[in-house]
Coordinates of C-alpha atoms (C1' of nucleotides) in Angstrom, one line a residue:
Chain A
M965 CA 68.7 -45.0 -43.2
E966 CA 71.3 -45.3 -45.9
T967 CA 74.6 -46.9 -45.6
K968 CA 78.1 -46.8 -47.3
P969 CA 78.2 -48.1 -50.9
H970 CA 78.8 -51.7 -49.7
P971 CA 79.3 -54.3 -52.1
P972 CA 76.5 -55.6 -54.3
C973 CA 75.3 -58.2 -51.5
P974 CA 74.6 -56.6 -48.1
Y975 CA 76.1 -59.7 -46.5
P976 CA 79.9 -59.5 -45.3
D977 CA 81.4 -62.7 -44.1
V978 CA 79.7 -65.3 -42.0
P979 CA 81.6 -66.0 -38.6
S980 CA 83.1 -69.3 -37.9
A981 CA 80.8 -72.0 -36.4
E982 CA 82.6 -71.8 -33.3
K983 CA 82.2 -67.9 -32.9
H984 CA 78.7 -68.4 -33.6
A985 CA 78.2 -71.1 -31.2
H986 CA 80.2 -69.1 -28.5
N987 CA 78.0 -66.0 -29.2
F988 CA 74.7 -67.7 -28.8
K989 CA 75.9 -69.4 -25.6
R990 CA 76.6 -65.9 -24.3
V991 CA 73.0 -64.9 -25.1
R992 CA 71.6 -67.9 -23.5
D993 CA 73.7 -67.1 -20.4
A994 CA 72.6 -63.6 -20.3
H995 CA 68.9 -64.7 -20.3
R996 CA 69.6 -66.9 -17.3
R997 CA 71.0 -63.8 -15.4
E998 CA 68.3 -61.5 -16.6
I999 CA 65.7 -62.1 -14.0
V1000 CA 68.0 -62.0 -11.0
E1001 CA 69.4 -58.8 -12.3
D1002 CA 66.0 -57.3 -13.2
Y1003 CA 64.6 -58.4 -9.5
V1004 CA 67.7 -56.9 -7.5
E1005 CA 67.6 -53.9 -9.5
M1006 CA 64.0 -53.2 -9.2
I1007 CA 64.0 -53.9 -5.6
A1008 CA 66.9 -51.4 -5.1
E1009 CA 65.2 -48.8 -7.4
L1010 CA 61.8 -48.9 -5.4
A1011 CA 63.5 -48.8 -2.1
R1012 CA 64.9 -45.4 -3.1
V1013 CA 61.5 -44.1 -3.4
Q1014 CA 59.2 -45.9 -0.9
D1015 CA 59.2 -47.6 2.5
D1016 CA 58.7 -51.0 1.9
V1017 CA 59.2 -53.1 -1.1
R1018 CA 56.7 -55.8 -1.3
T1019 CA 56.3 -58.9 -3.6
S1020 CA 53.1 -57.1 -4.9
H1021 CA 54.9 -54.1 -5.7
L1022 CA 57.4 -56.3 -7.8
A1023 CA 54.2 -58.0 -9.4
E1024 CA 52.7 -54.8 -10.5
R1025 CA 56.0 -53.4 -11.9
F1026 CA 56.9 -56.4 -13.9
G1027 CA 53.4 -57.3 -14.9
V1028 CA 53.1 -60.7 -13.7
S1029 CA 51.1 -62.4 -11.0
N1030 CA 52.1 -62.2 -7.1
A1031 CA 52.6 -66.2 -7.3
T1032 CA 55.2 -65.7 -9.9
V1033 CA 57.1 -63.1 -7.9
T1034 CA 56.9 -65.2 -4.9
N1035 CA 58.5 -68.2 -6.7
R1036 CA 61.4 -66.0 -8.1
V1037 CA 61.9 -64.3 -4.8
Q1038 CA 62.5 -67.6 -3.1
R1039 CA 65.0 -68.5 -5.5
L1040 CA 66.8 -65.2 -4.8
V1041 CA 66.7 -65.9 -1.3
G1042 CA 68.2 -69.3 -2.0
D1043 CA 71.0 -67.6 -4.1
G1044 CA 71.7 -65.4 -0.9
L1045 CA 70.6 -62.1 -2.7
I1046 CA 67.4 -61.3 -0.8
E1047 CA 66.9 -61.7 3.1
D1048 CA 64.7 -64.6 4.1
A1049 CA 61.5 -63.3 5.9
P1050 CA 58.2 -64.5 4.8
Y1051 CA 55.2 -62.0 4.5
Q1052 CA 58.0 -59.2 5.3
P1053 CA 59.2 -56.4 3.0
L1054 CA 61.9 -57.4 0.8
V1055 CA 65.3 -56.7 1.9
L1056 CA 68.6 -57.0 -0.3
T1057 CA 71.5 -58.7 1.0
E1058 CA 75.0 -57.2 0.6
K1059 CA 75.5 -59.4 -2.3
G1060 CA 72.2 -58.4 -3.6
R1061 CA 72.9 -54.8 -3.2
T1062 CA 76.3 -55.3 -5.2
I1063 CA 74.6 -57.1 -8.1
A1064 CA 71.8 -54.2 -8.1
Q1065 CA 74.4 -51.5 -8.3
E1066 CA 76.3 -53.2 -11.0
S1067 CA 73.0 -53.7 -12.7
R1068 CA 71.9 -50.2 -12.2
R1069 CA 75.2 -48.8 -13.7
R1070 CA 74.8 -50.7 -16.8
H1071 CA 70.9 -49.7 -17.1
V1072 CA 71.7 -45.9 -16.6
L1073 CA 74.6 -45.9 -19.0
V1074 CA 72.8 -47.7 -21.8
R1075 CA 69.7 -45.3 -21.2
D1076 CA 71.8 -42.3 -21.1
F1077 CA 73.6 -43.4 -24.3
L1078 CA 70.6 -43.9 -26.3
I1079 CA 69.2 -40.4 -25.1
A1080 CA 72.4 -38.8 -26.1
L1081 CA 72.2 -40.3 -29.5
G1082 CA 69.0 -38.7 -29.9
V1083 CA 66.5 -41.4 -28.9
D1084 CA 63.2 -40.2 -27.2
P1085 CA 63.5 -40.7 -23.4
D1086 CA 60.8 -43.1 -23.0
I1087 CA 61.7 -45.3 -26.0
A1088 CA 65.3 -45.2 -24.7
E1089 CA 63.9 -46.4 -21.3
A1090 CA 62.1 -49.2 -22.9
D1091 CA 64.8 -50.5 -25.1
T1092 CA 67.4 -50.2 -22.2
E1093 CA 65.3 -53.0 -20.4
G1094 CA 65.9 -55.4 -23.1
I1095 CA 69.5 -54.3 -24.3
E1096 CA 71.3 -53.7 -20.9
H1097 CA 71.9 -57.5 -20.3
H1098 CA 73.7 -58.1 -23.5
V1099 CA 76.0 -55.3 -23.6
S1100 CA 79.7 -56.3 -23.0
E1101 CA 82.1 -54.0 -21.0
E1102 CA 83.9 -53.0 -24.1
T1103 CA 80.7 -51.8 -25.9
L1104 CA 79.7 -50.2 -22.5
A1105 CA 82.9 -48.2 -22.5
A1106 CA 82.3 -47.0 -26.1
F1107 CA 78.9 -45.9 -24.8
A1108 CA 80.4 -44.0 -22.1
R1109 CA 82.8 -42.4 -24.3
F1110 CA 80.0 -40.9 -26.6
V1111 CA 78.1 -39.9 -23.7
D1112 CA 81.1 -38.0 -22.3
R1113 CA 82.0 -36.7 -25.6
G1114 CA 78.6 -35.1 -25.9
S1115 CA 78.4 -33.8 -22.5
A1116 CA 81.2 -31.6 -23.1
A1117 CA 78.8 -29.5 -25.3
T1118 CA 75.5 -30.0 -23.8
E1119 CA 74.2 -31.3 -20.1
T1120 CA 72.1 -34.1 -20.9
T1121 CA 69.9 -36.4 -18.6
A1122 CA 66.5 -37.7 -18.7
I1123 CA 63.6 -39.8 -17.7
Chain B
M412 CA 67.5 -33.8 -25.5
E413 CA 67.3 -31.4 -22.5
T414 CA 65.4 -32.1 -19.4
K415 CA 65.2 -30.8 -15.9
P416 CA 68.4 -30.5 -13.7
H417 CA 67.9 -33.6 -11.5
P418 CA 69.0 -33.8 -8.0
P419 CA 72.5 -34.8 -6.9
C420 CA 71.9 -38.6 -6.7
P421 CA 72.6 -40.6 -10.1
Y422 CA 69.1 -41.7 -10.3
P423 CA 66.5 -39.8 -12.3
D424 CA 62.9 -40.6 -11.8
V425 CA 61.4 -43.9 -11.4
P426 CA 59.2 -44.9 -14.4
S427 CA 55.4 -45.2 -13.6
A428 CA 54.3 -48.9 -12.5
E429 CA 52.5 -48.8 -16.0
K430 CA 55.4 -48.2 -18.1
H431 CA 57.4 -50.4 -16.2
A432 CA 55.0 -53.3 -16.7
H433 CA 54.7 -52.5 -20.5
N434 CA 58.5 -52.4 -20.8
F435 CA 59.1 -55.7 -19.0
K436 CA 56.2 -57.4 -21.2
R437 CA 57.9 -56.0 -24.5
V438 CA 60.9 -57.8 -23.3
R439 CA 59.4 -61.0 -22.7
D440 CA 57.6 -60.8 -26.2
A441 CA 60.9 -60.3 -27.7
H442 CA 62.5 -63.3 -26.1
R443 CA 59.5 -65.3 -27.5
R444 CA 60.2 -64.0 -31.1
E445 CA 63.9 -64.6 -30.3
I446 CA 64.3 -68.0 -31.5
V447 CA 62.2 -67.8 -34.6
E448 CA 64.1 -64.9 -35.8
D449 CA 67.6 -66.6 -35.1
Y450 CA 66.6 -69.5 -36.9
V451 CA 65.3 -68.1 -40.0
E452 CA 68.3 -65.8 -40.0
M453 CA 70.7 -68.5 -39.5
I454 CA 69.2 -70.7 -42.4
A455 CA 69.0 -67.7 -44.9
E456 CA 72.7 -66.9 -43.7
L457 CA 73.8 -70.3 -44.2
A458 CA 72.2 -70.8 -47.5
R459 CA 74.1 -68.0 -48.9
V460 CA 77.4 -69.9 -48.4
Q461 CA 76.6 -73.5 -48.8
D462 CA 74.6 -75.7 -50.7
D463 CA 72.5 -77.5 -48.2
V464 CA 71.4 -76.2 -44.7
R465 CA 70.9 -79.4 -42.5
T466 CA 69.6 -79.2 -38.8
S467 CA 73.0 -80.5 -37.8
H468 CA 74.4 -77.3 -39.3
L469 CA 72.1 -75.2 -37.1
A470 CA 73.0 -77.4 -34.1
E471 CA 76.7 -76.7 -34.6
R472 CA 76.2 -73.0 -34.9
F473 CA 73.8 -72.6 -32.1
G474 CA 75.8 -74.9 -29.9
V475 CA 72.9 -76.9 -29.0
S476 CA 72.1 -80.8 -29.8
N477 CA 70.7 -81.8 -33.0
A478 CA 67.3 -83.1 -31.2
T479 CA 66.8 -79.5 -29.9
V480 CA 67.1 -78.0 -33.5
T481 CA 64.8 -80.8 -34.7
N482 CA 62.2 -79.8 -32.2
R483 CA 62.4 -76.1 -32.8
V484 CA 62.3 -76.7 -36.6
Q485 CA 59.1 -78.6 -36.2
R486 CA 57.5 -75.5 -34.6
L487 CA 58.8 -73.2 -37.5
V488 CA 57.4 -75.8 -39.9
G489 CA 54.1 -75.4 -38.2
D490 CA 54.2 -71.6 -38.0
G491 CA 54.7 -71.7 -41.9
L492 CA 58.3 -70.5 -41.9
I493 CA 60.2 -73.6 -43.2
E494 CA 59.0 -76.3 -45.6
D495 CA 58.2 -79.4 -44.4
A496 CA 60.3 -82.3 -45.5
P497 CA 61.8 -84.7 -42.8
Y498 CA 65.4 -85.7 -43.4
Q499 CA 65.7 -83.2 -46.2
P500 CA 67.5 -79.8 -46.2
L501 CA 65.9 -77.0 -44.6
V502 CA 64.2 -74.4 -46.9
L503 CA 62.3 -71.2 -46.0
T504 CA 59.0 -70.5 -47.1
E505 CA 58.2 -67.1 -48.7
K506 CA 57.1 -66.0 -45.0
G507 CA 60.3 -67.4 -43.6
R508 CA 62.3 -65.4 -46.0
T509 CA 60.6 -62.1 -45.2
I510 CA 61.2 -62.6 -41.5
A511 CA 64.9 -63.8 -42.1
Q512 CA 65.5 -60.4 -44.4
E513 CA 64.0 -58.3 -41.7
S514 CA 66.1 -59.9 -39.1
R515 CA 69.1 -59.7 -41.1
R516 CA 68.6 -56.0 -41.8
R517 CA 68.4 -55.2 -38.0
H518 CA 71.4 -57.4 -37.2
V519 CA 73.7 -55.8 -39.9
L520 CA 72.5 -52.5 -38.8
V521 CA 73.1 -53.0 -35.0
R522 CA 76.4 -54.5 -35.8
D523 CA 77.5 -51.9 -38.1
F524 CA 76.5 -49.2 -35.9
L525 CA 78.7 -50.6 -33.0
I526 CA 81.5 -50.9 -35.4
A527 CA 81.0 -47.2 -36.2
L528 CA 81.1 -46.3 -32.6
G529 CA 84.6 -47.9 -32.3
V530 CA 83.6 -51.5 -30.8
D531 CA 86.0 -54.2 -32.0
P532 CA 84.2 -56.2 -35.0
D533 CA 84.4 -59.4 -33.1
I534 CA 82.9 -57.9 -30.0
A535 CA 80.1 -55.8 -31.9
E536 CA 79.1 -59.1 -33.7
A537 CA 78.6 -61.1 -30.4
D538 CA 76.8 -58.2 -28.6
T539 CA 74.5 -57.7 -31.5
E540 CA 73.3 -61.3 -31.1
G541 CA 71.7 -60.3 -27.9
I542 CA 70.9 -56.9 -28.7
E543 CA 69.4 -56.9 -31.9
H544 CA 65.8 -58.4 -30.9
H545 CA 65.5 -55.7 -28.5
V546 CA 66.1 -52.5 -30.4
S547 CA 62.8 -50.5 -31.4
E548 CA 62.5 -49.0 -34.9
E549 CA 63.1 -45.5 -33.4
T550 CA 66.5 -46.5 -32.0
L551 CA 67.4 -48.4 -35.1
A552 CA 66.8 -45.0 -37.0
A553 CA 69.0 -43.3 -34.4
F554 CA 71.8 -45.8 -35.1
A555 CA 71.4 -45.5 -38.9
R556 CA 71.8 -41.7 -38.6
F557 CA 74.8 -42.2 -36.5
V558 CA 76.4 -44.7 -39.1
D559 CA 75.6 -42.3 -42.1
R560 CA 77.0 -39.3 -40.4
G561 CA 80.3 -41.3 -39.8
S562 CA 80.4 -42.7 -43.3
A563 CA 80.7 -39.3 -44.7
A564 CA 84.3 -39.5 -43.7
T565 CA 85.4 -43.0 -43.3
E566 CA 84.7 -46.1 -45.2
T567 CA 83.5 -48.6 -42.7
T568 CA 82.6 -52.4 -42.9
A569 CA 83.3 -55.6 -41.1
I570 CA 83.4 -59.0 -39.7
Chain C
dT969 C1' 72.7 -105.0 -53.0
dA970 C1' 73.6 -105.0 -48.7
dC971 C1' 76.0 -103.4 -44.6
dA972 C1' 78.3 -100.0 -42.1
dA973 C1' 78.5 -95.3 -41.2
dT974 C1' 76.3 -91.0 -40.7
dA975 C1' 72.4 -88.1 -40.2
dT976 C1' 67.8 -87.3 -38.4
dT977 C1' 63.9 -88.0 -35.6
dT978 C1' 61.5 -89.7 -31.6
dA979 C1' 60.7 -90.5 -26.7
dG980 C1' 61.2 -89.0 -22.4
dC981 C1' 63.3 -86.2 -18.9
dT982 C1' 64.8 -81.5 -16.6
dT983 C1' 64.5 -76.6 -15.3
dC984 C1' 62.3 -72.5 -15.9
dA985 C1' 58.9 -68.8 -16.1
dG986 C1' 54.6 -68.0 -16.3
dC987 C1' 49.3 -68.9 -14.6
dT988 C1' 45.0 -69.6 -11.6
dA989 C1' 43.0 -70.8 -7.4
dA990 C1' 42.9 -71.8 -2.7
dG991 C1' 45.0 -71.6 1.9
dA992 C1' 47.5 -69.0 5.3
dA993 C1' 49.1 -64.7 7.6
dT994 C1' 48.7 -60.0 8.6
dC995 C1' 46.2 -55.6 8.9
dT996 C1' 42.4 -52.5 10.2
dG997 C1' 38.5 -50.4 11.8
dA998 C1' 34.1 -50.9 14.2
Chain D
dT1262 C1' 39.2 -57.7 20.0
dC1263 C1' 38.0 -60.1 16.3
dA1264 C1' 35.9 -60.1 11.3
dG1265 C1' 36.4 -58.9 7.1
dA1266 C1' 39.5 -57.3 3.7
dT1267 C1' 43.9 -57.6 1.8
dT1268 C1' 48.4 -59.6 1.0
dC1269 C1' 51.4 -63.4 0.6
dT1270 C1' 52.4 -68.1 -0.2
dT1271 C1' 51.4 -72.9 -1.7
dA1272 C1' 49.8 -76.5 -4.7
dG1273 C1' 49.6 -77.8 -9.1
dC1274 C1' 49.2 -76.6 -14.0
dT1275 C1' 51.2 -75.2 -18.8
dG1276 C1' 54.4 -74.3 -22.5
dA1277 C1' 59.1 -73.4 -23.8
dA1278 C1' 64.0 -74.9 -24.3
dG1279 C1' 67.3 -77.5 -23.5
dC1280 C1' 69.5 -82.4 -22.7
dT1281 C1' 70.4 -88.0 -23.6
dA1282 C1' 69.5 -92.2 -25.5
dA1283 C1' 67.4 -95.0 -28.6
dA1284 C1' 65.1 -95.8 -32.9
dT1285 C1' 64.7 -94.7 -38.0
dA1286 C1' 66.4 -92.9 -42.5
dT1287 C1' 69.8 -92.1 -45.7
dT1288 C1' 74.1 -92.4 -48.0
dG1289 C1' 78.5 -94.5 -49.5
dT1290 C1' 81.0 -98.3 -50.6
dA1291 C1' 82.6 -103.1 -50.8

DNA sequence: TACAATATTTAGCTTCAGCTAAGAATCTGA
DNA sequence: TCAGATTCTTAGCTGAAGCTAAATATTGTA
């Protein structure tokens, strides 16, 4: 865990107030998008491996109550990401599928990057869940470069 | 880092419901800690470069209203992280300083890692704000290894 | 010293994500 | 087929994080 011989104090410059405020606003925005992305991503994910996706399945996967899922799902229906059909399996709209694919892309890339870096696959999967919503396209590109560089040598993949 | 050669589709296995639920709970826990860590980290950070740290300074830095900061600060006073003194500058308690140092350590490590990976320093700083609360110790250690490996060659540092 | 300007806090509102408990719909098997 | 079990939704609550507007403190200066 040693780093370069940096100056006596471990603190470089403080960002300007404007940059700080901008960065924190970005984080708050990401938090607002997070549930939406998690839900459509999970629906798409489960749809790959089972016939029906039900609110109860999401409740189990997210570790929350059925009522909570129903409420969130109703919002997503309102946003036009899930088709409206009470008591029926959850089906993504075209728009929902698009967001799910984009989220999935980020998820897989972040996870594969962490694994390529030497992180245990289970831990990589866990950390990815929190990280994926906060990684810019630029950083994602840097992750991709690193994974590509490594895969010249070894064939990676996991979880 | 080797695992089975998975099928053609870009999707490896789906985690078990238990793992999924556990991971999402971890993310929700991290979100709850996030404001606490951001506040004490910011107070410590500003205290390095200016005489007084005021609620108005935090409001400016976080891009929120003064009233919001006052409310959050009162909670942190209740948690024993900030000394109680209305209308006075904000001062961390011993406990608050400990959390601030730990948060700062993660922040600096994540940021330096992204920079070492080739991400633009401003973007690294922005992404770090969202990422830092979601990185496990294991992943942090992998980041540190990578930075150390690189710093044998180049002298990095930034923002 | 007292008044105006500035800084901080309080009051009261909104939205969001979670919960439990109870009611409504669906499914299943005797 | 219909009764019981299961699943899903509704109703109504809590707590967190944000807001604006109004009240209160502090500070600086005439």
